[in-house]
C-alpha atoms as a PDB file:
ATOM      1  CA  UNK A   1      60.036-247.058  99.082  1.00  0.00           C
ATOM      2  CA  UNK A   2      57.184-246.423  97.171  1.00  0.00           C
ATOM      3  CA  UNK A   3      58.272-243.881  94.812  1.00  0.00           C
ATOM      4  CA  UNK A   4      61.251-246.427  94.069  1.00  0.00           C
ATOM      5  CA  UNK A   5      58.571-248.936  93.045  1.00  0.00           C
ATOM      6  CA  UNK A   6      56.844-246.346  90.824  1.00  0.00           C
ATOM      7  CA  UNK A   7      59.930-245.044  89.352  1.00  0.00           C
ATOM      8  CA  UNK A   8      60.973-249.225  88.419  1.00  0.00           C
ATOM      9  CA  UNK A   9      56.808-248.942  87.244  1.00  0.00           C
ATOM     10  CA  UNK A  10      56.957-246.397  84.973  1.00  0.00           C
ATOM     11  CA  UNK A  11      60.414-245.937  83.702  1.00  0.00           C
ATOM     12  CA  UNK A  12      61.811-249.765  83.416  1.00  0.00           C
ATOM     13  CA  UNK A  13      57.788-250.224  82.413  1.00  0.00           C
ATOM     14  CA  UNK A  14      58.180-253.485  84.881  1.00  0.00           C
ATOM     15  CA  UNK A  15      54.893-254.839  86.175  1.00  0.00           C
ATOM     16  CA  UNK A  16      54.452-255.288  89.691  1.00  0.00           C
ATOM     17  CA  UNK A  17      55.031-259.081  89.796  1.00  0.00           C
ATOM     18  CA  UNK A  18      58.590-258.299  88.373  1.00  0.00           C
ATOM     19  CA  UNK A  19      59.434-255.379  90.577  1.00  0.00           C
ATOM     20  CA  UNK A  20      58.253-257.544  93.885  1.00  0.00           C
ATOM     21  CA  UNK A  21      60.723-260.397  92.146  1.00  0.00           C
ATOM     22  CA  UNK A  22      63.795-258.258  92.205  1.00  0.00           C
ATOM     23  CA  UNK A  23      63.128-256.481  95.855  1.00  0.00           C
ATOM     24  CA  UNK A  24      62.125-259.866  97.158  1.00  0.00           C
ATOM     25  CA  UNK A  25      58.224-258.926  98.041  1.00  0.00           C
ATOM     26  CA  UNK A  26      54.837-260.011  97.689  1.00  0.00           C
ATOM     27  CA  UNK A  27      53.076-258.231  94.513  1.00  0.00           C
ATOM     28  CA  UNK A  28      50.429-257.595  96.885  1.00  0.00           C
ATOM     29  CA  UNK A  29      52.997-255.437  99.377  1.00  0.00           C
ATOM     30  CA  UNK A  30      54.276-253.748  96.562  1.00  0.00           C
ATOM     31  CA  UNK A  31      51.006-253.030  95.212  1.00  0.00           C
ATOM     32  CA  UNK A  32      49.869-251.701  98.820  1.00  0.00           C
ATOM     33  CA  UNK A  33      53.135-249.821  98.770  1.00  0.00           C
ATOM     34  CA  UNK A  34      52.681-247.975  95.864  1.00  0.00           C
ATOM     35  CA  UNK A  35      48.785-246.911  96.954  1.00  0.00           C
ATOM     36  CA  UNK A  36      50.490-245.209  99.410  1.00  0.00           C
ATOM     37  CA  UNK A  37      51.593-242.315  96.668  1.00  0.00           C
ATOM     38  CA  UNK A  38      47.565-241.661  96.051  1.00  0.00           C
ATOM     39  CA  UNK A  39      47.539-240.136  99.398  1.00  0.00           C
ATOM     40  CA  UNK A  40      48.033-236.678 100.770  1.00  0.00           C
ATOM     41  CA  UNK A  41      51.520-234.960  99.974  1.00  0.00           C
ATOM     42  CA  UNK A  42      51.337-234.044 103.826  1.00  0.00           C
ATOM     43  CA  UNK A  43      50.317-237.247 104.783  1.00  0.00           C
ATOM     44  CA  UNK A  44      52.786-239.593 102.943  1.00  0.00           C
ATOM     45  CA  UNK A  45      55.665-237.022 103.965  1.00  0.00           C
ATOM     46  CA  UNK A  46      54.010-238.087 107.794  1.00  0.00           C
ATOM     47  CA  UNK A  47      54.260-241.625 107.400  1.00  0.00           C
ATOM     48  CA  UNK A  48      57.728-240.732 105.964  1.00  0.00           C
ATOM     49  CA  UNK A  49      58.634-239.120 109.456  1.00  0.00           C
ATOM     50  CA  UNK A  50      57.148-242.089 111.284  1.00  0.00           C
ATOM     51  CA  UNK A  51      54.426-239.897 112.390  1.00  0.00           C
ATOM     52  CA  UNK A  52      51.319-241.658 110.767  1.00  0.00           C
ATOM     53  CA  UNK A  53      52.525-245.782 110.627  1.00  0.00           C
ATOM     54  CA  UNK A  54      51.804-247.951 107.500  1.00  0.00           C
ATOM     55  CA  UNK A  55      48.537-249.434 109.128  1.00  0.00           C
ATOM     56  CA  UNK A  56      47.246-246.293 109.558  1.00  0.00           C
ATOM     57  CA  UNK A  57      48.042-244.813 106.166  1.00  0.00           C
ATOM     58  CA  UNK A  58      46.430-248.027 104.643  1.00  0.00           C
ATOM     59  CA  UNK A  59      43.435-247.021 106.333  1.00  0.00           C
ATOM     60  CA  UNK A  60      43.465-243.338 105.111  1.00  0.00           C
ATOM     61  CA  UNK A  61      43.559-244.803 101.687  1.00  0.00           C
ATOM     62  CA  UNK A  62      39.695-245.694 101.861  1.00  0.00           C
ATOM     63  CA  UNK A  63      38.710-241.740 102.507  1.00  0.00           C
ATOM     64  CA  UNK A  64      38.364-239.804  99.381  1.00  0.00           C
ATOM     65  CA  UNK A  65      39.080-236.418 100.509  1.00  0.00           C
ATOM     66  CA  UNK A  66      42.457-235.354 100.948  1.00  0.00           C
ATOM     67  CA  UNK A  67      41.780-232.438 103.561  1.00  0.00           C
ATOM     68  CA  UNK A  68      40.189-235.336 105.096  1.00  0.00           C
ATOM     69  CA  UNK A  69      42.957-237.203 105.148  1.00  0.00           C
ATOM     70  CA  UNK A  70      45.304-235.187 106.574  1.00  0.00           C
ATOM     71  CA  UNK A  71      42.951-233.596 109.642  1.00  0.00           C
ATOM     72  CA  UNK A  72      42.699-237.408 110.376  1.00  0.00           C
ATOM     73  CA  UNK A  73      46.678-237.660 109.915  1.00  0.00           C
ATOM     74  CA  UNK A  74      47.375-234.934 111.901  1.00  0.00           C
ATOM     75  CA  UNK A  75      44.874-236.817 114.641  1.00  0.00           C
ATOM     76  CA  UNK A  76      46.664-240.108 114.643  1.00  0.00           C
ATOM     77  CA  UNK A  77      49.654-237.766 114.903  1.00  0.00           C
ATOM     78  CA  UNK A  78      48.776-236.010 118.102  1.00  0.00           C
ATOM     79  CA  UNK A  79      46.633-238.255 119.901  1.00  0.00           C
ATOM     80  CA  UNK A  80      48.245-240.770 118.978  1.00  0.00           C
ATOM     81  CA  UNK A  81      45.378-242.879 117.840  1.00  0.00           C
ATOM     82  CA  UNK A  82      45.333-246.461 116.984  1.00  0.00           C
ATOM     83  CA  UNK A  83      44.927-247.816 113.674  1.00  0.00           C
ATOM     84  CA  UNK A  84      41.329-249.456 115.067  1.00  0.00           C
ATOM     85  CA  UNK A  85      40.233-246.438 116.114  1.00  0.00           C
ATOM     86  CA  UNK A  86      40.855-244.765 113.038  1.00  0.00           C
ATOM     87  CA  UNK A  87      39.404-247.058 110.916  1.00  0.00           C
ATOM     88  CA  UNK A  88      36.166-246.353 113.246  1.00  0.00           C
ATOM     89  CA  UNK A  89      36.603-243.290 112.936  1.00  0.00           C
ATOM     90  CA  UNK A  90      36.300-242.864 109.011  1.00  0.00           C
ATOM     91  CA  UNK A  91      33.698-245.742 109.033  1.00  0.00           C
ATOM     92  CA  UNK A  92      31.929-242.999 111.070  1.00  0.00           C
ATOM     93  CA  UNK A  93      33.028-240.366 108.824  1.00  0.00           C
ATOM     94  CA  UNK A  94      32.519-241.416 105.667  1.00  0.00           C
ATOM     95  CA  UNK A  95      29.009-242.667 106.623  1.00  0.00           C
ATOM     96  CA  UNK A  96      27.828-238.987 106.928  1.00  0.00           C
ATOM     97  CA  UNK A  97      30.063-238.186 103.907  1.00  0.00           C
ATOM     98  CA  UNK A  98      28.334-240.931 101.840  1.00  0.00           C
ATOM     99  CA  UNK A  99      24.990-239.955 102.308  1.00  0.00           C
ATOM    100  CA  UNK A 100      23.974-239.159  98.201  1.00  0.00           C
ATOM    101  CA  UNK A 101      22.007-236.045  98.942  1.00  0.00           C
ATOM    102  CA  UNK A 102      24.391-234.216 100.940  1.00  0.00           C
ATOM    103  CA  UNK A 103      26.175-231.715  98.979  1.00  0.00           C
ATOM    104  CA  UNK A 104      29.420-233.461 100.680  1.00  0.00           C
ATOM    105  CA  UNK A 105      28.885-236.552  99.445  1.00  0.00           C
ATOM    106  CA  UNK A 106      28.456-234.875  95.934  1.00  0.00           C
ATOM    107  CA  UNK A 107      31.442-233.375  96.241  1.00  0.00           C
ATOM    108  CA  UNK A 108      33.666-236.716  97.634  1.00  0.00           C
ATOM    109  CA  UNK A 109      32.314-237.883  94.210  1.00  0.00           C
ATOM    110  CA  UNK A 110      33.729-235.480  92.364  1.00  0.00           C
ATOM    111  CA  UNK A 111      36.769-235.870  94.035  1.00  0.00           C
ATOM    112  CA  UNK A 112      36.944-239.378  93.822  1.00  0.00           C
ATOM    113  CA  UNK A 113      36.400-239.412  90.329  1.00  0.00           C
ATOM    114  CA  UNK A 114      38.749-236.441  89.483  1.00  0.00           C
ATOM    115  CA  UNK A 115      42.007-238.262  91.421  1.00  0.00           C
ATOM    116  CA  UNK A 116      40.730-241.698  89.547  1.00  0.00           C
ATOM    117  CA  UNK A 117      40.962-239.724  86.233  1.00  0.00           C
ATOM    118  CA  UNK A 118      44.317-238.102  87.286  1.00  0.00           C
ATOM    119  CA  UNK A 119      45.866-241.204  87.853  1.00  0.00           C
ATOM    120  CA  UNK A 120      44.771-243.147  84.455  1.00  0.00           C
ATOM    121  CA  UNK A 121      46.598-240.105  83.108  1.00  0.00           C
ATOM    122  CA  UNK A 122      49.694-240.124  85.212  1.00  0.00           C
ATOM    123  CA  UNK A 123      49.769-244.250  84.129  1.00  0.00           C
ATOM    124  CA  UNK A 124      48.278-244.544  80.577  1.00  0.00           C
ATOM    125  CA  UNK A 125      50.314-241.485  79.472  1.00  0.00           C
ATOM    126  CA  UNK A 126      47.356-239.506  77.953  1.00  0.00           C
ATOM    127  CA  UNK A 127      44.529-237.349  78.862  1.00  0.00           C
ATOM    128  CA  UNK A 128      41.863-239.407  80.042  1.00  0.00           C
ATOM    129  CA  UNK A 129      38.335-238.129  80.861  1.00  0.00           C
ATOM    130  CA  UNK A 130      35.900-239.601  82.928  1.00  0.00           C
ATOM    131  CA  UNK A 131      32.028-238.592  82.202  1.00  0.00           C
ATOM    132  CA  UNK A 132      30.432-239.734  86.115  1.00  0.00           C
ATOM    133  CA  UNK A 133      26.758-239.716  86.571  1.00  0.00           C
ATOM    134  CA  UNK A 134      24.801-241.115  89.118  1.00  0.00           C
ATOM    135  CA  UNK A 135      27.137-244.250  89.905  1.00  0.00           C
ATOM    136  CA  UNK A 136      27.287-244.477  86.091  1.00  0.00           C
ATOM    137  CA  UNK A 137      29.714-243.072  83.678  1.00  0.00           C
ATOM    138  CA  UNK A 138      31.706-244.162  80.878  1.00  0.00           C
ATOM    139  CA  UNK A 139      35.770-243.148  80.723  1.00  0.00           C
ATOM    140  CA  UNK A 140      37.429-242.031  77.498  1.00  0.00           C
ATOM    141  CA  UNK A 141      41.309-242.734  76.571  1.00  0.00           C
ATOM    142  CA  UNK A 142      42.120-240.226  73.836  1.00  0.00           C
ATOM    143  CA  UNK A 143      44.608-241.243  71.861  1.00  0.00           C
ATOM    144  CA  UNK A 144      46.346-239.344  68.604  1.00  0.00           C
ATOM    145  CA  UNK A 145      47.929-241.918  66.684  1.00  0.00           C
ATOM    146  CA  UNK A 146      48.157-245.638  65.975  1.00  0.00           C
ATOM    147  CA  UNK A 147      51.394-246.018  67.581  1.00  0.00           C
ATOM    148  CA  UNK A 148      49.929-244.240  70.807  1.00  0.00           C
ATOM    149  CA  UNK A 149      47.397-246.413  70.645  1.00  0.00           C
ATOM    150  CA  UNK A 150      49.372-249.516  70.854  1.00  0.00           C
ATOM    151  CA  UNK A 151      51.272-248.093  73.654  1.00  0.00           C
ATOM    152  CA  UNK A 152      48.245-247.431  75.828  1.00  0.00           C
ATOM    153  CA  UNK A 153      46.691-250.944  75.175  1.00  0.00           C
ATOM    154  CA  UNK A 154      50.255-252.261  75.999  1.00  0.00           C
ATOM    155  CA  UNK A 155      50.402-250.766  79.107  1.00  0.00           C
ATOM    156  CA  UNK A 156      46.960-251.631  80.178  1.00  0.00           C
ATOM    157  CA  UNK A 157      47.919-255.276  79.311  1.00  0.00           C
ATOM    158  CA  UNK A 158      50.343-255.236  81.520  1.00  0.00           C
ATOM    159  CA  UNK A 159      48.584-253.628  84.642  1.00  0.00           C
ATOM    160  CA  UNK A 160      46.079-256.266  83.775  1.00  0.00           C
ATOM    161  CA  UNK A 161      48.810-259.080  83.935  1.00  0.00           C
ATOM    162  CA  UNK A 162      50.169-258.098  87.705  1.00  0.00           C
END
């Protein structure tokens, strides 16, 4: 379902208001639906097998690390934990991970701000780079013409308008 909504996304360049209009859903599901793709290959082909439900792929969302993410998948999997529990258990997690002067939490940083730059890419259609400091940073949309240029402030318009 999701990849439908990001194929009538990017190809029909629909916003998410009109793509929930013609499948008869709440931008906000479809939204929530198409999060789902920013997750682990291994994990969204789990919640594809009805291993890992929607509630608890929601909550993988909010961890950072995809190995993370699917040792925790691969937990709701086999133990067949509830959604409450995992939530507890990344709250847990990602305390320790979130702690600035472990060299994890560095590195869920980097992470973090590697996927976010990934993504503006995948979406604005150019190479996007994100300079990340200290909770502060600047990102950079290189663009090559003026033509390109309209077409990347066009589709940020829209993503603004959903």
């Amino acid at each position: 379902e999701a990849q439908a909504y990001e194929l009538l996304l990017d190809r029909y360049a629909l916003t998410q208001q009109e793509v929930a209009d013609r499948v008869g859903k709440e931008r906000a599901t479809v939204a929530n639906i198409c999060r789902l793709l920013t997750l682990n290959k291994d994990v969204q082909e789990m919640v594809k097998e009805g291993q890992v439900s929607l509630g608890h792929a929601k909550a993988l969302l909010s961890v950072a690390d995809s190995k993370t993410q699917r040792k925790l998948a691969l937990k709701v999997a086999k133990q067949k934990v509830s959604v409450r529990q995992l939530e507890r258990l990344i709250k847990r997690g990602e305390e320790d991970v979130a702690d600035a002067s472990s060299p994890a939490g560095i590195d869920v940083s980097k992470k973090l701000v590697q996927s976010i730059s990934e993504e503006l890419q995948k979406r604005l259609g150019t190479k996007v780079e994100i300079d990340y400091h200290n909770q502060k940073g600047k990102i950079s949309v290189h663009f090559y013409s003026d033509e390109e240029l309209t077409s990347i402030t066009d589709r940020m318009k829209a993503a603004w308008n959903r």
